[in-house]
Coordinates of C-alpha atoms and ligand atoms in Angstrom, one line a residue:
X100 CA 128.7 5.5 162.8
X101 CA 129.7 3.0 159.7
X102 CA 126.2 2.4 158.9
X103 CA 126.0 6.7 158.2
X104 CA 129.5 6.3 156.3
X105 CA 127.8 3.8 153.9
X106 CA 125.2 6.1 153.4
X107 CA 127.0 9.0 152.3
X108 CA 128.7 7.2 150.0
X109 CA 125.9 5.9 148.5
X110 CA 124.5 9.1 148.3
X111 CA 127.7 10.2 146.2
X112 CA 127.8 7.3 143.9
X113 CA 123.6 8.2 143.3
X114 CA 124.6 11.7 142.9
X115 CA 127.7 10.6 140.7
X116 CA 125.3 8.2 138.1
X117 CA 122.3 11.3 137.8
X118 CA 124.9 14.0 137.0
X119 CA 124.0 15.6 133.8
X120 CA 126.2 15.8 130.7
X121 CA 126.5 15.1 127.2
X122 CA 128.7 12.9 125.4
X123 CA 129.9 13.0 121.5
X124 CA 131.1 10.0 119.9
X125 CA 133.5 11.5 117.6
X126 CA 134.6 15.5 119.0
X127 CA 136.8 16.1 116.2
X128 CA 135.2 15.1 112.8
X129 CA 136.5 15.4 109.2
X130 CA 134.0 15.4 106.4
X131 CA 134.3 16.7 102.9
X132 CA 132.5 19.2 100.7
X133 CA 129.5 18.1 99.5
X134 CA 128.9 15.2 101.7
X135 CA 126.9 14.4 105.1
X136 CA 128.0 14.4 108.5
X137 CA 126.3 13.0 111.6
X138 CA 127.4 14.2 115.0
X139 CA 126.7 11.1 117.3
X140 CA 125.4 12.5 120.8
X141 CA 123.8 11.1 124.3
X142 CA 123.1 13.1 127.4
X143 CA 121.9 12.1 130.8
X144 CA 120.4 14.2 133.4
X145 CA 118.5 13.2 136.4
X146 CA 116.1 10.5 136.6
X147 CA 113.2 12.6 138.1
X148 CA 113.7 15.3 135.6
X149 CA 111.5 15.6 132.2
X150 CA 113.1 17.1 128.9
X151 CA 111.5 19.9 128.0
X152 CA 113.7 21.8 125.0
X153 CA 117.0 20.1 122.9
X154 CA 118.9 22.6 120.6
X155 CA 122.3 23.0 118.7
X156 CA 124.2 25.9 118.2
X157 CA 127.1 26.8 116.6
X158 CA 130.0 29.4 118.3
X159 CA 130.1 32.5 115.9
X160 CA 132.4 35.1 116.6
X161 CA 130.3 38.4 116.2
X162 CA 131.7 41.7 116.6
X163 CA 134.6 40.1 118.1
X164 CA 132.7 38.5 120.8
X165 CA 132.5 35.1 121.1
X166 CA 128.8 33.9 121.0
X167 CA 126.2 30.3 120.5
X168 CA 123.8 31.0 118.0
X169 CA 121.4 28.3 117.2
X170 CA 121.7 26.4 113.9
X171 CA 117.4 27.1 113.8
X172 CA 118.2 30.9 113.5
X173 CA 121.3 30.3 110.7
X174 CA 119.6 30.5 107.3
X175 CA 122.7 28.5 105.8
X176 CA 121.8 25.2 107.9
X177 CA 118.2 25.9 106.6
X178 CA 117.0 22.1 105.1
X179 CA 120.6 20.8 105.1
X180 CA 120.7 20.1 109.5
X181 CA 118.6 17.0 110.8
X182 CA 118.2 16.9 114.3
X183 CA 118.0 13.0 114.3
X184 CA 117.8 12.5 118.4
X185 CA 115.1 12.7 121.0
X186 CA 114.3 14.2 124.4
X187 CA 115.4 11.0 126.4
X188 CA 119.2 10.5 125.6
X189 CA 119.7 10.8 122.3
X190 CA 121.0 14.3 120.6
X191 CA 122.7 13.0 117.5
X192 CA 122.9 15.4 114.3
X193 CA 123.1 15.7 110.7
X194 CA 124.2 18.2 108.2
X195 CA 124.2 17.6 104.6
X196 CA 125.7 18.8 101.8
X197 CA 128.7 20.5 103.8
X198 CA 129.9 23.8 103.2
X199 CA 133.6 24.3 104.0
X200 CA 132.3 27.9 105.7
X201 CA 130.4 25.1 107.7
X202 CA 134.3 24.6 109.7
X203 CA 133.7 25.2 113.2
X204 CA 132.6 24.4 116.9
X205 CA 129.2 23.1 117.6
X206 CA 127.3 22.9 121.0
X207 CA 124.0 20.8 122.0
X208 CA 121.8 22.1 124.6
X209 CA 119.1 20.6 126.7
X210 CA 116.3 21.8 129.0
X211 CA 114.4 20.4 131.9
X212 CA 111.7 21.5 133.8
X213 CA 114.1 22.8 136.5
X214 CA 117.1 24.1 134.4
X215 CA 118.8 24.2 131.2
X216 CA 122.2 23.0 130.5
X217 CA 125.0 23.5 127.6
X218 CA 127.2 20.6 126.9
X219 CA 130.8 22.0 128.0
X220 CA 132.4 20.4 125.0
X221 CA 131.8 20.7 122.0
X222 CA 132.3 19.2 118.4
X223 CA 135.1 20.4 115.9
X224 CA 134.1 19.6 112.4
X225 CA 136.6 20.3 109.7
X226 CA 134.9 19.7 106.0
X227 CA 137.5 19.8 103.4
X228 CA 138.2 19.4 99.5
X229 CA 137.9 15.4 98.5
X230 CA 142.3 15.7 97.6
X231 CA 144.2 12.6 97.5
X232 CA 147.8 12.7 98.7
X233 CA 150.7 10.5 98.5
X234 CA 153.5 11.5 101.6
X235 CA 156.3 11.2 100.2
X236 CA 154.7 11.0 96.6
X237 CA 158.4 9.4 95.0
X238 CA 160.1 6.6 97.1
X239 CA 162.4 3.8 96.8
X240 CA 161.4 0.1 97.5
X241 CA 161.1 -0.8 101.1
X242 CA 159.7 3.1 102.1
X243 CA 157.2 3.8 103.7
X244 CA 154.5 5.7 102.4
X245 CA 151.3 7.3 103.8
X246 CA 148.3 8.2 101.9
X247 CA 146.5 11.2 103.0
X248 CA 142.7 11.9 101.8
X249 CA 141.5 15.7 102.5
X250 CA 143.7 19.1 102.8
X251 CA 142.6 20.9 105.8
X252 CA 141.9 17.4 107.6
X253 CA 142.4 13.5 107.0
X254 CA 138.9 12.1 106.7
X255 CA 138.8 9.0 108.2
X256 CA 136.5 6.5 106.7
X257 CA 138.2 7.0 103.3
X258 CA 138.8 3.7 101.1
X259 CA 141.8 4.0 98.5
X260 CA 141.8 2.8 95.1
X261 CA 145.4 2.2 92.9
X262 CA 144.8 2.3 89.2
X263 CA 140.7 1.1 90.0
X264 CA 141.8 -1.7 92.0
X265 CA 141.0 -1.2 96.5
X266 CA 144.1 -0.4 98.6
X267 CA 143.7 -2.3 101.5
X268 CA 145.8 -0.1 104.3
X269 CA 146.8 3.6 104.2
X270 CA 149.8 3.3 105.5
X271 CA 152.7 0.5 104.1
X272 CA 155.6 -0.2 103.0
X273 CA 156.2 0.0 99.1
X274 CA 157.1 -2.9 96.6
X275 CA 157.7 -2.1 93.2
X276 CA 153.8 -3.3 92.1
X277 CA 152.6 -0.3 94.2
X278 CA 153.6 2.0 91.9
X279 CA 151.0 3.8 90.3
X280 CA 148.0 6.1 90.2
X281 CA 145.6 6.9 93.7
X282 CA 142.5 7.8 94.4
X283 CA 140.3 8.3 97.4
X284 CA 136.9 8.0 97.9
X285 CA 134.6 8.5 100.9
X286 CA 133.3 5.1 102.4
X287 CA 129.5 4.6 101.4
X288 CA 129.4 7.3 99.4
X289 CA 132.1 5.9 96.7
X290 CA 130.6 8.2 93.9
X291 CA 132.6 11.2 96.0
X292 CA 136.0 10.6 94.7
X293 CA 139.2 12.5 94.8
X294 CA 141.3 12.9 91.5
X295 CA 144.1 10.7 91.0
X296 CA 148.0 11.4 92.5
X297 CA 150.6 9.2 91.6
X298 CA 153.2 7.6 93.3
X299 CA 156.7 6.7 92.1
X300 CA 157.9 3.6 93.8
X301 CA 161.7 3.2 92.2
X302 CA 163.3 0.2 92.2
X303 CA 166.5 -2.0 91.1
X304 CA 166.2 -4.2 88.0
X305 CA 163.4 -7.2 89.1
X306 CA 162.7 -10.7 87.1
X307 CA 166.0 -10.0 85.2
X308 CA 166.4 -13.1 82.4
X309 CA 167.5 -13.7 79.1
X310 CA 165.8 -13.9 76.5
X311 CA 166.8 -16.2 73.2
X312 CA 166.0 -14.7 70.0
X313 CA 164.9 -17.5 67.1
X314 CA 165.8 -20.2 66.7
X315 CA 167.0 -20.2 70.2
X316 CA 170.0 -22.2 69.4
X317 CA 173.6 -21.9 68.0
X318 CA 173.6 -23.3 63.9
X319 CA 177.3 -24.1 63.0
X320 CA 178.9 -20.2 62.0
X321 CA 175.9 -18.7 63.2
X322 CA 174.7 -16.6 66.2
X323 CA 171.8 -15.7 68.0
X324 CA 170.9 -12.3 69.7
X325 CA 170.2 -12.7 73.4
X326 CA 168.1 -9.6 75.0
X327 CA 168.5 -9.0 79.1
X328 CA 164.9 -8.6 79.7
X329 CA 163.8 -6.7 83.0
X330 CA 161.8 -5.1 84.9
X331 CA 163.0 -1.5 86.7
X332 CA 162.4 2.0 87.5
X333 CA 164.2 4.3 86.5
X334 CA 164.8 2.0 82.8
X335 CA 168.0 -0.1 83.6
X336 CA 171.0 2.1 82.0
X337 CA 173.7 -0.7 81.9
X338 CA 174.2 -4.1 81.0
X339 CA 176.7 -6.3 81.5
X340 CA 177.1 -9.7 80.0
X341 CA 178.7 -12.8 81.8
X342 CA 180.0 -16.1 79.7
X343 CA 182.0 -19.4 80.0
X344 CA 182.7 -22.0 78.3
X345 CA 179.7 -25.0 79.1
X346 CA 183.0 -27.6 80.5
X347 CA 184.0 -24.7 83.1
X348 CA 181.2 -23.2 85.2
X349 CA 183.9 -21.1 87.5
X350 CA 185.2 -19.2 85.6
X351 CA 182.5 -16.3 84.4
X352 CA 184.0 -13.5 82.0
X353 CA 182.7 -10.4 80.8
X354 CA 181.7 -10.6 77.2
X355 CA 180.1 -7.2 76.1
X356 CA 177.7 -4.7 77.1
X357 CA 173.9 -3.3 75.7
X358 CA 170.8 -5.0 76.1
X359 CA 171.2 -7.1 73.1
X360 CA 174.6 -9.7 73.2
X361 CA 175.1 -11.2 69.6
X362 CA 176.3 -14.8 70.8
X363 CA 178.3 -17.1 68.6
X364 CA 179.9 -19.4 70.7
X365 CA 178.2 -22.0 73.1
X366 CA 178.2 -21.7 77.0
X367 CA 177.0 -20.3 79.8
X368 CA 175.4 -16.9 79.8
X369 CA 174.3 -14.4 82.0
X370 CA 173.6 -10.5 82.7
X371 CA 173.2 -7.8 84.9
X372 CA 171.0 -5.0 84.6
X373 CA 171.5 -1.8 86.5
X374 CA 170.3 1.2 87.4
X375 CA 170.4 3.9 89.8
X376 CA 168.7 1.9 92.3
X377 CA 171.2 -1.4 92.2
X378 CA 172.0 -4.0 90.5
X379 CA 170.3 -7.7 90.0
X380 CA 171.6 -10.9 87.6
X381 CA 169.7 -12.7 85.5
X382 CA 170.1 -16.8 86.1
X383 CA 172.4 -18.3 84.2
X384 CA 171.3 -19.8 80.5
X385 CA 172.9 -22.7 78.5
X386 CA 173.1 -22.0 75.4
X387 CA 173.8 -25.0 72.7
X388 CA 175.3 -25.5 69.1
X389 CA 171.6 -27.1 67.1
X390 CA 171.0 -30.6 67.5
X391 CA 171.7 -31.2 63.6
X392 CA 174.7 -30.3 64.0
X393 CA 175.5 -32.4 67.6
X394 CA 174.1 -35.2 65.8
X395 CA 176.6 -34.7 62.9
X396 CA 179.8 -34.3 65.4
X397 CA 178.1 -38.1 66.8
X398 CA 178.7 -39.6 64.0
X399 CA 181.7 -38.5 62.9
X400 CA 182.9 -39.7 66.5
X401 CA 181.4 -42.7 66.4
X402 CA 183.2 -43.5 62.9
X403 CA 186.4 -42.2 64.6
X404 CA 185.9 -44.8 67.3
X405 CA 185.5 -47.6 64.9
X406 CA 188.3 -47.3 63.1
X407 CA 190.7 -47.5 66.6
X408 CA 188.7 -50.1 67.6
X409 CA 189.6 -52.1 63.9
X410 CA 193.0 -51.3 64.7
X411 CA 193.3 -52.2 67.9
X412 CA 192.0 -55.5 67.3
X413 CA 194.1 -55.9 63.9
X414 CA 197.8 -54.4 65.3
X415 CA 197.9 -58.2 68.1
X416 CA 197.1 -60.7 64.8
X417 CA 199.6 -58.6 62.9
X418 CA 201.9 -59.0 65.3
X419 CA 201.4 -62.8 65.6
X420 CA 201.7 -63.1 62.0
X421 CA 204.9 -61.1 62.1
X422 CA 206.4 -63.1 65.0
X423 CA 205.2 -66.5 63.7
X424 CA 206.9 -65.7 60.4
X425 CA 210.1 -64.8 62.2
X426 CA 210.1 -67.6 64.1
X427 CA 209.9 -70.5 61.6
X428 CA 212.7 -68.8 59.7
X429 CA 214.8 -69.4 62.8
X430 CA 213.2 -73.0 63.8
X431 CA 214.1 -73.8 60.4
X432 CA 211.9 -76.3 58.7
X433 CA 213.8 -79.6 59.5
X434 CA 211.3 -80.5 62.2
X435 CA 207.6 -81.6 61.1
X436 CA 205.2 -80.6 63.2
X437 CA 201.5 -80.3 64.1
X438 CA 200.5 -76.8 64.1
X439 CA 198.7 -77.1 67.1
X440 CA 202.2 -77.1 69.1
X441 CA 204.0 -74.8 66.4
X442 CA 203.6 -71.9 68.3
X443 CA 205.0 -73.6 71.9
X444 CA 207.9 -75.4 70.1
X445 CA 209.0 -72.2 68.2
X446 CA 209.2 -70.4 71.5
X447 CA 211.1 -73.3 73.6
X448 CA 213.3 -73.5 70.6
X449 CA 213.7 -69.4 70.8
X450 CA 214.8 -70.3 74.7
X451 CA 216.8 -73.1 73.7
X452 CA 218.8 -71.0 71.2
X453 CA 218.7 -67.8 73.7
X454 CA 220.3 -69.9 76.5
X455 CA 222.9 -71.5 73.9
X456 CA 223.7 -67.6 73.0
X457 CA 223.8 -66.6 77.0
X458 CA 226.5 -69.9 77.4
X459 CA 228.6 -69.1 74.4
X460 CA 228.6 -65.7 76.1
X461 CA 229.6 -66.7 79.5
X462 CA 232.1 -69.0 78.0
X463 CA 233.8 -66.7 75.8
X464 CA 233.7 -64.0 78.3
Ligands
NAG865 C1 114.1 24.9 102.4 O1 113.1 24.1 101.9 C2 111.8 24.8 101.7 C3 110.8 23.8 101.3 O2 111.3 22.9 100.3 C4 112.0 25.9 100.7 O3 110.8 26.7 100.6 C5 113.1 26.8 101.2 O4 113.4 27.8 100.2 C6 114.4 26.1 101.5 N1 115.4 26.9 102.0 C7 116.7 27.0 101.6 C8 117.6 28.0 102.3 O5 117.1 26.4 100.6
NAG866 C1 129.1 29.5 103.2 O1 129.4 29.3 101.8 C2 128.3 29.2 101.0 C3 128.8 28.8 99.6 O2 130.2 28.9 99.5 C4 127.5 30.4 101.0 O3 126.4 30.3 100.1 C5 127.0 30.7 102.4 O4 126.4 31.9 102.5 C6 128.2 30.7 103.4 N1 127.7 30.8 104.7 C7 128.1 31.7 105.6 C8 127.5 31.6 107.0 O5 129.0 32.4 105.3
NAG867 C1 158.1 -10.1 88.5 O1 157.5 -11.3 88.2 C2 156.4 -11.6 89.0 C3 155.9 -13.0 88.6 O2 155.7 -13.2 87.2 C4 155.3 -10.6 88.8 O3 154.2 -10.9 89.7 C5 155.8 -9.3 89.2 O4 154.9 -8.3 89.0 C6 157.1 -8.9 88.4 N1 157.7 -7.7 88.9 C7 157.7 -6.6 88.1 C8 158.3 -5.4 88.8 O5 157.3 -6.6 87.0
NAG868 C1 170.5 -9.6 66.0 O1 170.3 -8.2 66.1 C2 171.0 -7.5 65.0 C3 170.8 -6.0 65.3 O2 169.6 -5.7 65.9 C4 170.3 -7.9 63.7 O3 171.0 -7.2 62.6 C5 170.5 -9.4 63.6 O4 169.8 -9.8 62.4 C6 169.9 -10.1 64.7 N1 170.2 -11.5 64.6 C7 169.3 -12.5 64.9 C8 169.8 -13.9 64.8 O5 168.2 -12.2 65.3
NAG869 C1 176.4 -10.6 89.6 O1 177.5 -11.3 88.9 C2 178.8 -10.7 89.1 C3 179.8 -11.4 88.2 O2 179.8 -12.8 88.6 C4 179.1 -10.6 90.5 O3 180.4 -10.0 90.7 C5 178.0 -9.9 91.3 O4 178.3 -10.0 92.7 C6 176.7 -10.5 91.0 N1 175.7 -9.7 91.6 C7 174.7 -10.2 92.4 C8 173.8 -9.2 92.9 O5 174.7 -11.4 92.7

């Protein structure tokens, strides 16, 4: 009882594996005018059975009926289809130089000693105009874009080439560089190539900075014109420029507008480009009085500096002079002294006759 079980199943899995059939690689290919196309096929069919005939046909719809006629008996395919299989299990094809009347369905069919078989699928091929295309063709930075190569189809081994250089995916998302011109081409056959589409990537104002016309610093009087460089699409269509003073960094106020700022004082500077996109600043640029003219201002410090320091040193000995002159006037000169202890005796003697003024005060009062 099990032992019969096993059987019949093996007897379906045999059955299963030595069904006939025929497989395509690729049922729905897209191939463009002009080029080759190559239908990959295999077909199996039991292992005691002998290929006798292989054909393909393609389905024509004549006098409203829908029939297989074989490519051998349509004078267009005449020289341009390759059978390229063989009658064990290959039944590949090729057809060059397409036609875009070649559109259509296409059937393989084998025979055997015992019966003949038509493959129940079939293969769609689409041939189209080589046409590059952009979806959408204007977006802003940070869109996604998809490029399209063919108009009936998409053909799918196309490379893509922006402004000569490759195009590594078909499908991204833009930065400002990927503006530009496309192409497509078909792969291996990069002679075959599409006219050029362009896509518009826009994008705010990029690697905003200023720029220092000659001689790139402030001469005493002068100015210098300072230019907001940048990079955007659409063109930038205001400016806006920042200053301060170089002692206060906080406080940043507007100080005129255009590309071009003529700048006469010394600071900080900065713009800001815009456009319909956004907005971007540029970093902010010091921008100095010439060095002639710092080194001038030095010295004229420096000599400004010397003199305090003269008097600042002179105003004490004056003072002593002054005081020691005062002093021996009110000492008197009765009492000889060394100099040395001038100076101590006139002040004990200025105590002596304080305190004698303090007592005559007390004692009076
Ligand atoms: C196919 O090739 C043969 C031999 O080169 C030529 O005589 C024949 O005219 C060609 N047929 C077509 C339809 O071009
Ligand atoms: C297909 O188009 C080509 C050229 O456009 C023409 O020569 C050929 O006869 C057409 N074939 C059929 C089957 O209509
Ligand atoms: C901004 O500058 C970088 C570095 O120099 C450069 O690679 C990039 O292309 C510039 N961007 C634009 C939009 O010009
Ligand atoms: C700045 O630009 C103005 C107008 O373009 C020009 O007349 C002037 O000579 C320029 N000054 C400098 C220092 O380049
Ligand atoms: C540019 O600078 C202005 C003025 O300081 C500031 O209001 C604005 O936010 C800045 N914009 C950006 C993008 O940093």
């Amino acid at each position: 009882m099990c032992q019969t079980m096993i059987t019949v199943l093996m007897l379906l899995i045999v059955s299963e594996g030595t069904e006939s059939s025929v497989t395509f690689e690729n049922p729905d290919p897209c191939a463009v005018k002009g080029s080759s196309v190559e239908f990959r096929c295999s077909y199996d069919y039991g292992d005691d059975e002998a290929v006798t005939k292989t054909a393909w046909y393609k389905g024509q719809s004549i006098n409203g009926t829908w029939k297989r006629v074989k490519l051998s008996h349509l004078p267009s395919y005449e020289n341009r289809s390759e059978y390229l299989g063989d009658q064990k299990h290959d039944c590949s094809l090729a057809i060059h130089d397409l036609q875009v009347n070649d559109t259509g369905y296409y059937y393989f069919r084998f025979d055997t000693e015992k019966y003949g078989l038509h493959s129940k699928k079939s293969v769609h091929l689409s041939v189209t105009e080589l046409r590059a295309r952009v979806d959408p063709e204007r977006v802003r930075a940070g869109d996604n874009v998809k490029l399209k190569c063919g108009v009936s189809c998409q053909i799918s081994g196309a490379v893509w080439f922006r402004d000569g250089r490759p195009v590594a995916k078909a499908e991204f998302q833009t930065q400002a560089e990927d503006d530009g011109n496309y192409l497509c081409a078909v792969k291996g056959q990069e002679t075959m190539q599409s006219d050029p589409v362009a896509l518009e990537v826009q994008y705010p104002p990029l690697n905003v900075s200023v720029e220092v016309s000659y001689p790139g610093h402030l001469a005493e009087g002068g100015s210098v014109n300072l230019t907001c460089s940048n990079a955007a699409n659409p063109a930038a269509h205001t400016y806006i420029w920042y200053s301060s003073k170089a002692s206060s960094f906080s406080s940043m106020l507007q100080v005129g507008s255009g590309q071009v700022l003529e700048a006469s004082h010394a600071g900080i500077y900065f713009c800001q480009a815009r456009n319909s996109v956004g907005e971007s600043n540029s970093t902010e640029m010091l921008l100095s009085v010439n060095q002639s003219d710092i080194w001038h201002g030095r010295v004229i410090l420096v000599v400004g500096i010397g003199v305090k320091v003269v008097l600042v040193l002179l105003l004490p000995l004056f003072v002593i002079w002054a005081w020691r002159k005062r002093c021996n006037s009110e000492v008197g000169k009765k009492e000889e002294q060394s100099p040395d202890y001038e100076n101590i005796i006139c002040i004990e003697r200025a105590r002596a006759i304080g305190q004698n003024r303090i007592t005559q005060k007390e004692m009076s009062g």
